[in-house]
């Protein structure tokens, strides 16, 4: 077992109606909030109304920044930070999915700093302060609601970067599974793939931590048992709750504790597809994870085999990979880029290799070289 520190200060509120409590906690952080959300789903699923009501009843003044896009771009975070600074807000309230909460994390650093949020992501400047962040999650996927990471993209530089700092932990996150009932089938599937991929990144990390491996397998079993059931019954609150809980647990520290790290190479590859073709995050992972496992099949056969045995009861690394492909396919998430209607052929393959080079895509444990990039690009197209 590796040495570790486990630190997670997020106060998580889970269950039907929890968002009504937002106004109880917000006054602890000041009087004026910058409310961040995406392209409008929050106005249809009831979360926006509940947030406005709860904050208003608590006497909190609200300034809004709407329009954060999936695979969020740094320009939005910078514009929202400028608005928050000029309005003198005391806190950020983020309502939406990973894209909104991640952007809010950068905005919370950007307001006191006064420079572009991109400088944090690239490591050019270190954060010294952040505004308090309260999150209301509307889609089960990333785990951003209970971690200190944020992923942001620069289309100009063709880079998508994940960065983390303890100042980026939300103070509170409110998770009402009933808000996720309106998530369409494709994004429901991508969210399940994402939580599976987070568990797998942990599994392929280095170091021996059997308890952590068992946590990982338990989360994967929840996804395998209840994910397909949810696709069949999207309005089932009980299933939405199970998947929402699993997604949060898959990236809040539980799946990496006692290991040297997770690998995160597959995420790095997935981000390249988002930069090039704006493919939703979870969809990039159902394409990249099987391809990556095929690349690693001869290098770490025992680890892939054991994963398959534990989760699907398969035998041999080939069967394990096949089981994951079938699972992702059943959910309705793509296995090839061409299925998304975006890249195809030799030109796309070359573009992808180039962007993987720019982003230095690779894992902490399993590094990738140019030959690997070519194998992966061919496999994924
Ligand atoms: O923009 P709106 O209208 O809100 O629509 C969103 C968006 O189109 C929609 N949606 C969200 N809740 C909904 C809903 N539609 C109907 N009903 C609801 N209740 O879903 C679409 C996707 O939203 P998005 O926030 O992009 O999804 P997700 O939560 O998967 O976030 C993806 C982003 O998070 C990053 C990804 O790279 C990607 O940029 N990640 C963040 C991580 C972290 N902070 O720890 C880790 C992850 O590995 C991931 O990289
Ligand atoms: Zn992810």
PDB file of C-alpha atoms in Angstrom, residues 266 269 273 285-297 321 325 328 335-336 372 375-381:
ATOM      1  CA  UNK A 266      -7.417   7.324 -21.675  1.00  0.00           C
ATOM      2  CA  UNK A 269      -6.749  10.654 -25.430  1.00  0.00           C
ATOM      3  CA  UNK A 273     -11.284  14.071 -29.610  1.00  0.00           C
ATOM      4  CA  UNK A 285     -14.124   7.394 -23.472  1.00  0.00           C
ATOM      5  CA  UNK A 286     -16.230   4.525 -24.837  1.00  0.00           C
ATOM      6  CA  UNK A 287     -14.145   4.942 -27.996  1.00  0.00           C
ATOM      7  CA  UNK A 288     -10.769   5.309 -26.280  1.00  0.00           C
ATOM      8  CA  UNK A 289     -10.934   2.770 -23.429  1.00  0.00           C
ATOM      9  CA  UNK A 290     -11.401  -0.396 -25.521  1.00  0.00           C
ATOM     10  CA  UNK A 291      -8.723   0.832 -27.976  1.00  0.00           C
ATOM     11  CA  UNK A 292      -6.319   1.544 -25.102  1.00  0.00           C
ATOM     12  CA  UNK A 293      -6.956  -1.874 -23.542  1.00  0.00           C
ATOM     13  CA  UNK A 294      -6.224  -3.504 -26.905  1.00  0.00           C
ATOM     14  CA  UNK A 295      -2.914  -1.612 -26.968  1.00  0.00           C
ATOM     15  CA  UNK A 296      -2.129  -2.822 -23.428  1.00  0.00           C
ATOM     16  CA  UNK A 297      -3.393  -6.379 -23.946  1.00  0.00           C
ATOM     17  CA  UNK A 321     -12.273  -5.997 -23.554  1.00  0.00           C
ATOM     18  CA  UNK A 325     -17.343  -2.973 -25.719  1.00  0.00           C
ATOM     19  CA  UNK A 328     -20.799   0.533 -23.903  1.00  0.00           C
ATOM     20  CA  UNK A 335     -17.003   2.553 -30.043  1.00  0.00           C
ATOM     21  CA  UNK A 336     -15.583   4.363 -33.075  1.00  0.00           C
ATOM     22  CA  UNK A 372       1.108   3.920 -29.771  1.00  0.00           C
ATOM     23  CA  UNK A 375      -2.142   2.324 -33.271  1.00  0.00           C
ATOM     24  CA  UNK A 376      -4.790   4.100 -31.207  1.00  0.00           C
ATOM     25  CA  UNK A 377      -5.817   6.552 -33.917  1.00  0.00           C
ATOM     26  CA  UNK A 378      -6.277   3.689 -36.397  1.00  0.00           C
ATOM     27  CA  UNK A 379      -8.211   1.636 -33.858  1.00  0.00           C
ATOM     28  CA  UNK A 380     -10.487   4.529 -32.839  1.00  0.00           C
ATOM     29  CA  UNK A 381     -11.389   5.935 -36.271  1.00  0.00           C
TER      30      UNK A 381
END
